[in-house]
PDB file of C-alpha atoms in Angstrom:
ATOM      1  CA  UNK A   1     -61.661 -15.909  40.317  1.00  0.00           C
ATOM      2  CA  UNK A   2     -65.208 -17.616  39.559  1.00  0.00           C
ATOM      3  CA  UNK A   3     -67.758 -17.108  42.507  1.00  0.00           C
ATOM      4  CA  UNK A   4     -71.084 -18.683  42.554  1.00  0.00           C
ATOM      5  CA  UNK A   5     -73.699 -19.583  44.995  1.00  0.00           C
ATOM      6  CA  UNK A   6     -74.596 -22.732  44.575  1.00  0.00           C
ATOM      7  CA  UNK A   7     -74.738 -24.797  47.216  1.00  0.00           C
ATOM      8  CA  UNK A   8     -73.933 -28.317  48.396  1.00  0.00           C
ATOM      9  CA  UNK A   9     -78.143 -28.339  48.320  1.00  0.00           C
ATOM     10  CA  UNK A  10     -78.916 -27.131  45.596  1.00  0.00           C
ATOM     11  CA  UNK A  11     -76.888 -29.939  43.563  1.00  0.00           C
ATOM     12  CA  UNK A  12     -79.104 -31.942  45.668  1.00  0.00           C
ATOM     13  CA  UNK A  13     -82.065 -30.344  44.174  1.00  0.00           C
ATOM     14  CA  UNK A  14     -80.646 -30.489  40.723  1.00  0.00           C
ATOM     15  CA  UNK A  15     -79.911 -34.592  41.239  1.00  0.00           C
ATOM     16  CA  UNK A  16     -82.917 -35.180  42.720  1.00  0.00           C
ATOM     17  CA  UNK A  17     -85.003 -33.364  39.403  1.00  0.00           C
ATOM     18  CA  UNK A  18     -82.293 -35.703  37.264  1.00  0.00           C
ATOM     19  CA  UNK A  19     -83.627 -38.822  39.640  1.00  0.00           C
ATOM     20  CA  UNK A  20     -87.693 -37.464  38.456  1.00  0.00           C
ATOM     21  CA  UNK A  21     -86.050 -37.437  34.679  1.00  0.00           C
ATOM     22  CA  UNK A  22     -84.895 -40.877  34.743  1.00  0.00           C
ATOM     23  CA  UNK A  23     -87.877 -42.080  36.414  1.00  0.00           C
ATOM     24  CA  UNK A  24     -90.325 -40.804  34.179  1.00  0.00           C
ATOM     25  CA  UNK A  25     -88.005 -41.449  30.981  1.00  0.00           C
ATOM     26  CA  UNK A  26     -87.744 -45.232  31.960  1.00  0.00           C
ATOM     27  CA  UNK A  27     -91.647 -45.694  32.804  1.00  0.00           C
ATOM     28  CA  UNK A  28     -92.560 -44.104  29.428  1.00  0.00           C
ATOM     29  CA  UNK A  29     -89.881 -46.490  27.670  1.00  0.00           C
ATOM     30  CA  UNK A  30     -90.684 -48.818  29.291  1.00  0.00           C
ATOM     31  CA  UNK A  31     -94.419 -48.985  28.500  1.00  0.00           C
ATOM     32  CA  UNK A  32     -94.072 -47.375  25.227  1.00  0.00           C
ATOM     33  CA  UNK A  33     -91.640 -50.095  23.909  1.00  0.00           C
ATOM     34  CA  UNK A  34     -94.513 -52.312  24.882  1.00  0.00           C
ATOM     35  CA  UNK A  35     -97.028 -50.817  23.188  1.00  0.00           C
ATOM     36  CA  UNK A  36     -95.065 -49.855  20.359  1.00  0.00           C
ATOM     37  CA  UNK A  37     -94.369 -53.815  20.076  1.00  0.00           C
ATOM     38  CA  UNK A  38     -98.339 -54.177  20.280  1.00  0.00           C
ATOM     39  CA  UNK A  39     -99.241 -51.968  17.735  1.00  0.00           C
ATOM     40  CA  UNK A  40     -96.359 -52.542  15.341  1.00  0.00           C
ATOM     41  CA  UNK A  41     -97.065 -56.238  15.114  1.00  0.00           C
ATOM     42  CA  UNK A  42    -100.683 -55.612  14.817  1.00  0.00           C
ATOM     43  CA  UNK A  43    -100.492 -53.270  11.870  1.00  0.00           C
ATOM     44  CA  UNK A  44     -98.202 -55.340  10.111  1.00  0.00           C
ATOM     45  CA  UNK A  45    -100.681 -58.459  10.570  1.00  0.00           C
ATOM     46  CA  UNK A  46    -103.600 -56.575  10.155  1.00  0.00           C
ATOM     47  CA  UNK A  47    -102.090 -54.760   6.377  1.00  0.00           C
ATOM     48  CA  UNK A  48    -102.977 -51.072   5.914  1.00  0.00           C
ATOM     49  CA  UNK A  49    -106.505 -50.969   5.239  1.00  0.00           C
ATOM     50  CA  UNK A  50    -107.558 -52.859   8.708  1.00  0.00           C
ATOM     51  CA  UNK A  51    -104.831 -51.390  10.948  1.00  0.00           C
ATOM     52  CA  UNK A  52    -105.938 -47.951   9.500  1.00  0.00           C
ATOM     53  CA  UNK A  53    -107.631 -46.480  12.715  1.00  0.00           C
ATOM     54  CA  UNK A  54    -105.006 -47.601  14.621  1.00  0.00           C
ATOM     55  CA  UNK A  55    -102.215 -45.885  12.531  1.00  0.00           C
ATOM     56  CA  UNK A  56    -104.673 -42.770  12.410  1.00  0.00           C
ATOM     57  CA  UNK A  57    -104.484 -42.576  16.118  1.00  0.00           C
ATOM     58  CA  UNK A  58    -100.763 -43.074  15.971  1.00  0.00           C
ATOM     59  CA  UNK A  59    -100.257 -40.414  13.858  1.00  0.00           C
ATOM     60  CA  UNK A  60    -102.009 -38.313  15.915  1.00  0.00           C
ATOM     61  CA  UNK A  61     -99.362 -38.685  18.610  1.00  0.00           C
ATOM     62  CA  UNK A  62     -96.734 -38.605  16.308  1.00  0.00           C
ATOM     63  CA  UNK A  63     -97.642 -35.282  14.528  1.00  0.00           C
ATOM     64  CA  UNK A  64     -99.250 -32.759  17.626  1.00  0.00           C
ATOM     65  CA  UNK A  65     -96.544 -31.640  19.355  1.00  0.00           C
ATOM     66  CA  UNK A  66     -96.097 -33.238  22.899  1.00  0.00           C
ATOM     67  CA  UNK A  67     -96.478 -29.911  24.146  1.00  0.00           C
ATOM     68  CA  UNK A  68     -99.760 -29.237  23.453  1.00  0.00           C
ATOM     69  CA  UNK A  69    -100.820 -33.216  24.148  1.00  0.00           C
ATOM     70  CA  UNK A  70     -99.397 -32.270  27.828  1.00  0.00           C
ATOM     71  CA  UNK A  71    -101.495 -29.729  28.425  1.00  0.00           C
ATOM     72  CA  UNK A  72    -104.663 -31.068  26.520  1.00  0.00           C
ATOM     73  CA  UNK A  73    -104.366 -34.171  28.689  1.00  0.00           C
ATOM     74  CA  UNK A  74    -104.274 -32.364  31.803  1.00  0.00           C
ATOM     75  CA  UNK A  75    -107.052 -30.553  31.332  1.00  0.00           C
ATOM     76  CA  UNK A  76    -108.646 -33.296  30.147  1.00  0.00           C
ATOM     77  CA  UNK A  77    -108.371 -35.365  33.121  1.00  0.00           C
ATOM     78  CA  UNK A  78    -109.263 -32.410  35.795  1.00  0.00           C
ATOM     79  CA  UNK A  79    -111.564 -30.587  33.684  1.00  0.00           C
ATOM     80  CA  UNK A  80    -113.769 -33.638  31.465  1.00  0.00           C
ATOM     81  CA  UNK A  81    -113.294 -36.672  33.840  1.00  0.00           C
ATOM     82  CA  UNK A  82    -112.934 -34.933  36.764  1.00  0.00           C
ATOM     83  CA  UNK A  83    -110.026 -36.953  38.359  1.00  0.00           C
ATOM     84  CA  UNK A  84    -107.531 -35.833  40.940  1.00  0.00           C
ATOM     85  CA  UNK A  85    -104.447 -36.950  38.873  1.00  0.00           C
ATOM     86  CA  UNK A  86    -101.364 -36.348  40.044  1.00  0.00           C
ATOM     87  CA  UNK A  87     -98.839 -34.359  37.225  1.00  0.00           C
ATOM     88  CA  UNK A  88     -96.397 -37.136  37.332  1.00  0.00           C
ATOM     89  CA  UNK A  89     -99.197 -39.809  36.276  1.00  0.00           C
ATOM     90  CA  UNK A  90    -100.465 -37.450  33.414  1.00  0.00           C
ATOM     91  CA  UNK A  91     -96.820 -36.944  32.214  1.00  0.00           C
ATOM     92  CA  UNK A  92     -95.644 -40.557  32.244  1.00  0.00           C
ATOM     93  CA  UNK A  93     -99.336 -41.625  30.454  1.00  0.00           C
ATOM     94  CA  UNK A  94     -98.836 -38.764  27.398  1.00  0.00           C
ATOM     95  CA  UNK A  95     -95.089 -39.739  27.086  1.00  0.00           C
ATOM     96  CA  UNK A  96     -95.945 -43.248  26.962  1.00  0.00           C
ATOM     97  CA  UNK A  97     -98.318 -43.039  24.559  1.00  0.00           C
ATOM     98  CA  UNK A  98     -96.537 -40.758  22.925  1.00  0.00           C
ATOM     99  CA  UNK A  99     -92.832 -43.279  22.757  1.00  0.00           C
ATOM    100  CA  UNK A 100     -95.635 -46.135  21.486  1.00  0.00           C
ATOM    101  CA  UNK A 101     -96.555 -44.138  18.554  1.00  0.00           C
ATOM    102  CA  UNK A 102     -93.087 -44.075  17.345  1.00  0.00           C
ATOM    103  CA  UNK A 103     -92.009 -47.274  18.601  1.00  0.00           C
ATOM    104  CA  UNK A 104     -94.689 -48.809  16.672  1.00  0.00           C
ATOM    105  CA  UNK A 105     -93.248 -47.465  13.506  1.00  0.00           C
ATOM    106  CA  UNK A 106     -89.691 -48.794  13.952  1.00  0.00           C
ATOM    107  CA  UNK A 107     -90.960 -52.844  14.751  1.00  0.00           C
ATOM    108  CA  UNK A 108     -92.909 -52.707  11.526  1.00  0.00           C
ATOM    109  CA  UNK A 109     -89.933 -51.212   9.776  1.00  0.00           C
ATOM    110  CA  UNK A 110     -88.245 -53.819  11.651  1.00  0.00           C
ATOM    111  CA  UNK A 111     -90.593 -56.941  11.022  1.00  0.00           C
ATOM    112  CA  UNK A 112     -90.706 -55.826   7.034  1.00  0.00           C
ATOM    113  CA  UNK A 113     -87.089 -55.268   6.738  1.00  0.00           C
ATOM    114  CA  UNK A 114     -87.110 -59.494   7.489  1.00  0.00           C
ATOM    115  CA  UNK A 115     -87.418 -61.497   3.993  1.00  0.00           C
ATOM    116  CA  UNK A 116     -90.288 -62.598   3.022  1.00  0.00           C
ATOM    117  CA  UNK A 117     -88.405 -65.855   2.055  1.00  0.00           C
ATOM    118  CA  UNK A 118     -86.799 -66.406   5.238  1.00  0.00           C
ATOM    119  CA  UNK A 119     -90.399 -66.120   6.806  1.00  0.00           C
ATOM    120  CA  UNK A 120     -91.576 -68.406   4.328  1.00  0.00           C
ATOM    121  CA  UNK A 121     -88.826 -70.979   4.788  1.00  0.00           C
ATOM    122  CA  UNK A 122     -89.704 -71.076   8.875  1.00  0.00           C
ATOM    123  CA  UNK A 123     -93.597 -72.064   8.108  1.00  0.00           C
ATOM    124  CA  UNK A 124     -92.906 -74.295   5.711  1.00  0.00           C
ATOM    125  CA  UNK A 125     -90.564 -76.311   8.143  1.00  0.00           C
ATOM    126  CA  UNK A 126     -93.968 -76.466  10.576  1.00  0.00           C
ATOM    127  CA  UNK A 127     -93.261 -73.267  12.666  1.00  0.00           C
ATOM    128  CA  UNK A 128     -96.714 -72.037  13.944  1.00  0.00           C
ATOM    129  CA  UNK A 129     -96.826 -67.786  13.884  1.00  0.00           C
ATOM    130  CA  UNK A 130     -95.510 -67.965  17.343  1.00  0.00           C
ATOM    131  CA  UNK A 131     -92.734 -69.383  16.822  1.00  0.00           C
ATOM    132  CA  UNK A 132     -91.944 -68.116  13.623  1.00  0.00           C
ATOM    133  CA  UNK A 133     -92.210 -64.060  15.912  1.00  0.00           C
ATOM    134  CA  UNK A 134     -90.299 -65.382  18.640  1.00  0.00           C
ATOM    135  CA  UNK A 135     -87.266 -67.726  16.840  1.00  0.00           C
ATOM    136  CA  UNK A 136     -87.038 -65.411  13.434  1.00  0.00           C
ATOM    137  CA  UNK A 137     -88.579 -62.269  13.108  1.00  0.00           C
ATOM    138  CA  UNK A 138     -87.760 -60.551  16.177  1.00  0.00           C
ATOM    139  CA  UNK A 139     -84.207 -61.598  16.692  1.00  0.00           C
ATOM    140  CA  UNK A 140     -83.737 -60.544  13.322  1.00  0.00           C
ATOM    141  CA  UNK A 141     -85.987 -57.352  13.184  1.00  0.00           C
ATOM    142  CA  UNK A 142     -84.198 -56.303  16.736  1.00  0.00           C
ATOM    143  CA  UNK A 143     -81.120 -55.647  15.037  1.00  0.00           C
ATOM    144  CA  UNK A 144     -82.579 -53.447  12.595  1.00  0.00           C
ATOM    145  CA  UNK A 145     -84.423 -51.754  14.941  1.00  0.00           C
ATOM    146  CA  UNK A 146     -81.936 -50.957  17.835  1.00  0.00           C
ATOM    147  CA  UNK A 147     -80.641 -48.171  16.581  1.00  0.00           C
ATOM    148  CA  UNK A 148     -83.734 -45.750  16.031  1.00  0.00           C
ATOM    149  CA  UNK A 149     -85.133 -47.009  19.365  1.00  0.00           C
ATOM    150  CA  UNK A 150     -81.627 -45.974  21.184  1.00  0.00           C
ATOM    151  CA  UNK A 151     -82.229 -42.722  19.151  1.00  0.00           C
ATOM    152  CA  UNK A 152     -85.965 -42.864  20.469  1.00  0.00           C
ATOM    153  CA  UNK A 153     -84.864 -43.274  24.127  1.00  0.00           C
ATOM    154  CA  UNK A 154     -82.764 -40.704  24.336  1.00  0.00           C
ATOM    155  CA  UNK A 155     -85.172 -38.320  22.886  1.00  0.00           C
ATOM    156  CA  UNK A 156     -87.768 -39.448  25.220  1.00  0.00           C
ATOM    157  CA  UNK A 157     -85.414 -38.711  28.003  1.00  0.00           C
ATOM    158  CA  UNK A 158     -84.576 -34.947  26.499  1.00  0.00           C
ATOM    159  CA  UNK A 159     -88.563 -34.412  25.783  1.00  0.00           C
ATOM    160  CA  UNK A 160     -89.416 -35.625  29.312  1.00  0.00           C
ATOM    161  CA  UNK A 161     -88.172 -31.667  30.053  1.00  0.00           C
ATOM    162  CA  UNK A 162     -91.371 -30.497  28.771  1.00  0.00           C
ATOM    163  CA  UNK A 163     -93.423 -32.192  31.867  1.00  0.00           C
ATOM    164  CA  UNK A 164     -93.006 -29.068  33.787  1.00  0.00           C
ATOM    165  CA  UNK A 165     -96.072 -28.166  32.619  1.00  0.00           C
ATOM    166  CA  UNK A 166     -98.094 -30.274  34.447  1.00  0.00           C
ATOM    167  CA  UNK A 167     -96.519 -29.618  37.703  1.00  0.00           C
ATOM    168  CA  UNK A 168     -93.515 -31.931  37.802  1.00  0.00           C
ATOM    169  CA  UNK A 169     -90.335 -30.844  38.948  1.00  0.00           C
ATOM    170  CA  UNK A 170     -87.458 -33.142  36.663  1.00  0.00           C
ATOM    171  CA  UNK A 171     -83.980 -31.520  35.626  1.00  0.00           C
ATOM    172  CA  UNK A 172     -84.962 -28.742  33.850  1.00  0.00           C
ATOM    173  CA  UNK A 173     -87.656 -27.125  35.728  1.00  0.00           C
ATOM    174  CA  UNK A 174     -85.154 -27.549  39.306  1.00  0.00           C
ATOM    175  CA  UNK A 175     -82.238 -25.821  36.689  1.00  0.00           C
ATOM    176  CA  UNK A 176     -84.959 -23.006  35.791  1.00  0.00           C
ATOM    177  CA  UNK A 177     -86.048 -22.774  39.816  1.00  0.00           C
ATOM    178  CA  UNK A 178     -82.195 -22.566  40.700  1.00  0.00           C
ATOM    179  CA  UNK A 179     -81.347 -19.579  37.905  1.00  0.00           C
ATOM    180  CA  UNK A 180     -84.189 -17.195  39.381  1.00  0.00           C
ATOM    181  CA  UNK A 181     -82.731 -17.788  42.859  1.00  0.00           C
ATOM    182  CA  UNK A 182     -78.756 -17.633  41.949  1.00  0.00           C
ATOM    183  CA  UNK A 183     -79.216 -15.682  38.624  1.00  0.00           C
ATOM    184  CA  UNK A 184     -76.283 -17.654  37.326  1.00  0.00           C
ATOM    185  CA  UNK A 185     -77.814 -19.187  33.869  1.00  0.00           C
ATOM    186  CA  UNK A 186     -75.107 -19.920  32.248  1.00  0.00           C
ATOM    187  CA  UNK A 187     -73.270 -21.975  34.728  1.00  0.00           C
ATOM    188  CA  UNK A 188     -76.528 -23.467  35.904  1.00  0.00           C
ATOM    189  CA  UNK A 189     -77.441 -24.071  32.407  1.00  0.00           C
ATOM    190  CA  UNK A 190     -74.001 -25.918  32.167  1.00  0.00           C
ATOM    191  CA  UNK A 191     -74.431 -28.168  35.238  1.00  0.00           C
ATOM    192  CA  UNK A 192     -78.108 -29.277  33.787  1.00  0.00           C
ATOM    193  CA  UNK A 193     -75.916 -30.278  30.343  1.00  0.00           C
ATOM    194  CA  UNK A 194     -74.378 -32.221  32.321  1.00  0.00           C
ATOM    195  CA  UNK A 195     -76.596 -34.098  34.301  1.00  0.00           C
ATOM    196  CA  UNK A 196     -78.260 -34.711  30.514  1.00  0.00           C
ATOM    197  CA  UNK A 197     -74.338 -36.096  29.603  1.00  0.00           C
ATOM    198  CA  UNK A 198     -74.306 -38.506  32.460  1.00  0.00           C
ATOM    199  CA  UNK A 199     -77.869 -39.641  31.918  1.00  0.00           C
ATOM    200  CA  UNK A 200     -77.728 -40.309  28.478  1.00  0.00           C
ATOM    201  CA  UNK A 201     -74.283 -41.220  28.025  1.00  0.00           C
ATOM    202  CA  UNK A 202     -74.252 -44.879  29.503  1.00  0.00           C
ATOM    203  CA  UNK A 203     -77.338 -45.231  27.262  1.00  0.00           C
ATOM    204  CA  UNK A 204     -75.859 -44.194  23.775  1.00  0.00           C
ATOM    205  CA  UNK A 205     -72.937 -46.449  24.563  1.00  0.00           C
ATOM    206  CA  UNK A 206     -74.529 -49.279  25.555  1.00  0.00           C
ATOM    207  CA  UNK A 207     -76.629 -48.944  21.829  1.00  0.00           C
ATOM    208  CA  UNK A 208     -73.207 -48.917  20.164  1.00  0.00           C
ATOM    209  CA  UNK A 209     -71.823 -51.927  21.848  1.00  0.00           C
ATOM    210  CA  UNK A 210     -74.916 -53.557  20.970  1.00  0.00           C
ATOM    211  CA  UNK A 211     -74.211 -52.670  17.371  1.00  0.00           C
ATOM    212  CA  UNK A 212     -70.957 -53.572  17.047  1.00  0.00           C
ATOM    213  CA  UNK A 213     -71.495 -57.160  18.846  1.00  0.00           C
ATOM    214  CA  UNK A 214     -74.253 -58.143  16.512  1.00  0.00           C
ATOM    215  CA  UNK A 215     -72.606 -57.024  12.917  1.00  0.00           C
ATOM    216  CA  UNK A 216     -69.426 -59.163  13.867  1.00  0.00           C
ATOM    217  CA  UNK A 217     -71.537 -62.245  14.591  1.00  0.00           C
TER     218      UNK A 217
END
């Protein structure tokens, strides 16, 4: 017969480290979509030489690992600037950052993938640039770009486990608290799967139904 020692309080703690997840996964989105939107359009208005620095400081967020910009960031704020930051704010300002630097690549995928013609055929009907962005490119470049930024959600929300290094207690970190308490990894370990499931499932699906509601119109 299985025996364990969790308690009706420690799921409590383990959904209330999911709740910190979410909330810090749906900030960073959140922002990062809308600086990724930013500094997609503006390097794909801007051409490669011009937008140059700002892909250069893309890539750096792109290529260190989010790790080590955690930590770096951190120190930088207590250590450099000298503010009393709290880990949550330092955590959802990295991740954001770091979602924007990848967003940013998938709406200029997205805004290229649209013809040239069909951009062509909106100004010469008297569409300013506005208009041409907001009626034609981005309804168009949205379904191209769906996908990879479901994909980039969800990895947000799985990398978001890495915070615990500046002091904030999501899903993982309350999973890791719980198994030097209970010693009972593998079933905790389980549980925390799970929460991930439930988190990440409605989001996944949501994506798909998206996908399959825009290719039949």
């Amino acid at each position: 017969m299985f025996d364990t020692a969790l308690s009706a309080n420690d799921l409590v703690f383990l959904a209330k480290g999911a709740g910190i997840t979410i909330v810090v996964t749906a900030i960073s989105v959140v922002i990062g979509t809308i600086l990724g939107i930013i500094f997609g359009v503006i390097r794909v208005q801007l051409g490669a030489v011009l937008s140059a620095p700002l892909t250069l400081f893309l890539d750096i967020f792109r290529s260190v690992p989010l790790l080590i910009q955690l930590v770096l960031a951190n120190a930088f704020v207590g250590m450099v600037l000298q503010l009393q930051l709290s880990g949550f704010f330092v955590a959802c300002m990295v991740l954001s950052l770091y979602t924007s630097a990848y967003c940013a690549e998938i709406v200029r995928g997205g805004i290229d993938a649209v013809p040239t013609v069909t951009r062509r055929a909106a100004r010469s009907l008297g569409m300013s640039w506005g208009q041409d962005m907001r009626y034609i490119v981005m309804p168009l470049a949205t379904r191209v770009a769906l996908p990879s930024w479901i994909g980039l959600a969800l990895g947000v929300m799985k990398d978001s486990a890495l915070v615990y290094v500046v002091q904030v207690t999501e899903l993982l970190k309350s999973t890791q608290i719980l198994i030097t308490r209970l010693q009972e990894p593998l079933f905790l370990l389980l549980i925390c799967g799970a929460f991930y499931f439930i988190i990440s499932f409605p989001l996944a699906r949501f994506g798909g139904y998206l996908e399959k509601r825009w290719s039949n119109d």
